Amino acid sequence: MDMSNLKILTLGFVFFILAGLQAQDNRTLVTIDSEDITVDDFMYVYQKNNTLGDKMDKKSVDEYLDLYINFKLKVKEAEALGYDTVKAFQDELAGYRKQLAEPYFVNEQIIDELLVEAYERKKLDIRASHILIKVGPNAIPEDTLAAYNKISAARDRVLSGEDFNAVAAEISEDPSARPRKSPRGGNEIPGNGGDLGYFSVFDMVYPFENGAYNTPKGKISNPIRSDFGYHIIKVTDIIPAQGSIEAAHLFLQVPDTATEAEANAIEEEITSLYDRIIAGENFEDLVKEYSDDKGSATRGGLLPKFNVNRMVPEFIETISMMQDSGDISKPVLTSYGWHIIKLHSKTGIQPFDKVKDEMEKRLEKDSRAQKSKSVIIQDIKKEYNYKVFPEAIAEIYPLIDSSIYKGKWEVPADVNFTKSVFNLGEFSYTQQSFVEYIASNQDIAADENISEFVNKKFKEISDVKCRNYYDSKLEGKYPEFKSIVQEYRDGILLFELTNDKIWNFASKDTLGLKAYYTEHQKEFMWDERVDASIFTMFDSTYVDKVRELAASGVGNAEILEQINNDSTTIVKIERKKFQKNENNLIDSIKLKKGLSENTKVKGKVTFVHVHGKIPPETKTFDEARGLITAGYQEKLEEEWIAELRGKYIVAINEEVLNSLTN
């Protein structure tokens, strides 16, 4: 048997999870040497594997207790032999425990709410503009307040009547808001005035998305904080979800260097081409001849499928007003030039069931997934009286110099770092530990403020320590978790020791196997069998010929040689000793010597040649090896249990045991 599969079966026998079982009875039921096993320890396993439900009769309890004691004896032997100190065992158990602990760090209700929220937002595509004032997510309070005041002043200007795009071009720290030099040379690229075009759920960072989807069309949001800084958002358009779009275009480029006269000439040309299409000329033919987008021109202007965030807003705005496949737009001017668009298809919003899996995957990778983890961390901090000491953190700021930008900062040797930066329960995290963490993680960005970097590292390590602290409390806080981890531990030990002591040993002990076979030959018997050949004909024109040869006593090998040729298999013959219920065709015929009637099976003609019946006989060693190995393993197991019962003192508290069934 494949040992990996056997391991799964072994663990599977032991590990049925019974959620919600609470410790109630700590009376000692069994003592194995100095280890006390409580009623709860036994009942946890018994109730999970008891098929009789709530009924507890003395016979079933006694039988299961006997099995349970055998199991615990093997675990104790594994511990005595040091199996629990092997690194491979410790790593495997740690891996299992990590998986078992993961659900305790996820708030499923929040995940479900985020998924529903994302789908509702997915029904709409939004076009918005923003003004950005940069401030890092871990900036000191003074810098944060300065950025907030600046974005609030910008909002006041817009609300008092100033043009949003003009204010964005003046003060926004998003460089795309104002004109900038073209990488191709020539004229400047005009700024977008903060216009971000169209987007949908997951296209923007979560706080920005929240601000956009919670702001009515034409309105200005309150200041929104993201990892980039503070934003104010103006929603300029809301359209039904376009989904995945497939479209073609005829494109005439307006170069950055174009004069007014040249730009007018291009506009006249695109208008003329549009008139020709409306008059009946073929769109694809005109694209191939005139379009400046040579990449798509060979495909009749067809673009790769795209979503709203992948195209300039004027392009999307036009497509949103097109409904049917084959619709042709009027000429559309974008920052690149003029387009005539032909719609092929758009999927719109898909049913929830169809997009759920994809959305779950995106949610896992999206910043909003941190919301669930953040709630858990906040709950941990609240439960275990988390307290931070800002003054102790502030003492660290001036000690970190510019060498950190090169990854070469070292913890000063002459500074006494003894204060706590935070406490959690009985755990205290000191300045010394924190600066050592910073020294080991000098991943500061070139434009990042040192104090901001320190704050980021503090949040990072404090969250890690909170999670680790809570993780260390799981066994004490959740009895069912403790029991499951203990069972995984004992199950892995049991498997490893049994594998070495019984399974591997038995399979390699040829002398022991043969001795067991000799002692138990009567247990390895064949029932009455029939010696028969099954003929399968792939060409029915040869059936009579093959039957004639078989009836006349020609051997199977000679029949195959006469009928088949090098390139074609006409007949296939299977000869063996068949047991009852082994082959449906053999079971269906009268088992008399000679040829059976022809039978059609899946378009092929078959018949059976019965050579004779074979009375019951002893299986050879090779024929019975699997059964012999299983029997020998069982014998070794019995001997091993007897040895362990003699090695370790087992004491059952009969009074407590009787109380379980009384």
Phi, psi and omega in degrees: 000142176297119185298327179296320177293321180296323179297317179299318179296320181296311179296322181298325179295323186276326195253075167261123187276126176250098185288142170086000179289126183250143178296129181224335187228105182259018175294145180282122178266317182221144171238124176249108191055243183260004183266122177270134177247121186277168175302317180298318179304314182288314185294329178302314181283320182299313183292331179288330184253000181278116183277356183268006179073230184279347183290129178233098176264155187300321183298313182293323179294315180299316181295317183288325177297322178298316178295321182294319178297318178301318179298313182292328176296318179295319178297317179298322178294320178299319178295319180297328180273000176082017179297331182282355178260355181287134184300320181300320178295314182297320178294318181295316179295319179299322178295316177297316183297320179300318179295318181293329182280337188306317180300338180283354181244017179230130175264098186297327180297318180293319179300315179297319179296320179294324180293316178295316179301315181297320180293319179298320179289331181295344180285347183230145170252138186241141169249131184214156172244157179215160169242131184243132168243115187287138169198134184292158182294341182241028181296155176291157185306322182297316180292322179297315180296320180297317179294319180297317179297323182291318180289327178294322178295320178297319180296319179298321179298316181292317181294336180275359173122351179291150181292129183301313184295325179291318178295320178299314180298331182279314192238346184297140179265013166273111188299339181287351184287339184236162181302147180214161184293136179286134177294345180267359185086182177082213184293160176291151172280125182294146177288159181266003179060025180089358182289119181263000181075200182268149176205168179228188180300143180077353181279336181241163175298149191303314179300321179294317178302316178303313181299318182292313184285346178258009179249125180295158178300132179086354183259167180248131180286164165290166177304133181245129180262126172234182178295342181273333182147209178260137178237150156242142188239134172246119178274119185257343179199147174225122183232157175301149182304128179273335180071213178275127187248139172236121184211162175238160177213152168256121191239129171243117184285141171252103184299153177301331185269003186296137174281172179298319180295319180294320179295321178294322180296321179293322178295319178296322181293317181293326178294319179297318180295321178297316180299322180294322179294315180297328180285351175121355179290153185288125182303311185296322180295318179293324177300312183298328184273324191244337189295138177276351175271086186293335180295321181265344185301322181292344179254023181070025179087001185293127179264155172301151179303144183214162173252174189297331183281000183257000182229155178298150189298325181297324179296314181291320180301319179293314181297326181298337180266000178261139187245314192254148175301130181099350178299142180243132180272161166290164179303136183239129179263127174238183179293348180263330183155206183258142179230143161246123189255137173243120181279132173259310179193160168210138189278336185066202180278130179268157178302150184304315182300329183283331184252358185301311183299315180296319181294322178298319179295318179292323180296321179300324183270349185274156181298336181293339177297336178292342182299315178298314181294322180296320178298318179298314181298317179297321178296320179297314181299319181292316184295324186250026171054053177298133178222127180256149181241090184302326181296322179292325177289319182299330179294341182276328184311305187289349182275350181259120183253187186294347179298341180293334179292340177258004180073025186240014180288140179237149179293124180301135183279340187261013181250137182266099182266086184244346185283156175276139172266335170200154174241147176216112186058231178271000183270137177233130180252119190268166174302319182300314179297322183292315181292329175294324176295317178299316181298331180272352184223066184270054182267047181282141178282155185299328182256016184269135178290140184298314181296324177295320178296318179298317178297320178298315180294326179295313179298318182301307185285327179292323176296318179298314182293324176297315179297314181297320179297313180296321179301321181291344182263355189299315182298322180283331184275326185235100181304323181293326177293316178301316181295319181294315179297319179298320180293320176300316180301307182296323181294319179294317177299315180301315180298311184297316181292315180297324178299316180286318188280325188242297192295304180295318181299313183297319183292336182261347183275079184298318180297317179295320179297317181291324177294319178297321179297316181298320182286336188235030184303325183293344178276349183243073184246143168279140167286177177301135181232168177239131175273114186213157174243131176259121179260127177241121184256124178268349177227110187294343181290346181261001186301309183299320181296316181293318178299319180297317180294317181295318181294329182276001175093007178293135182292157183301317182298320181290323177299314179300320182292323182285321189271313183282157173235181187297328187257346186225134173263113181265322180227141174238137183235129175240115178246131176195177177264111187264135171270166176295141180069014178269328183219124184298322181294316179297318181293337186273348184257163174282124187277068174245151186300138179119198185263140175276176173290159175289146177226140176263124179232112179052044176083357180249146179269130178232153168208164184242137173252107179276119180271334179159168178263148181243120181292165178307140180208162181287137175289147174289167180302315181293322180295327185255010189305317180299315179292322179297315181299317180297317179294320180294321176298319179296320178296313179299321179299314180298317180295322181294315179300317178299320178297315181293324178296330177279333183279321184248142180277122179248123179236121180259131176278096187297325180297315178293319180300313180296329181293338181291326181259340177286000000 
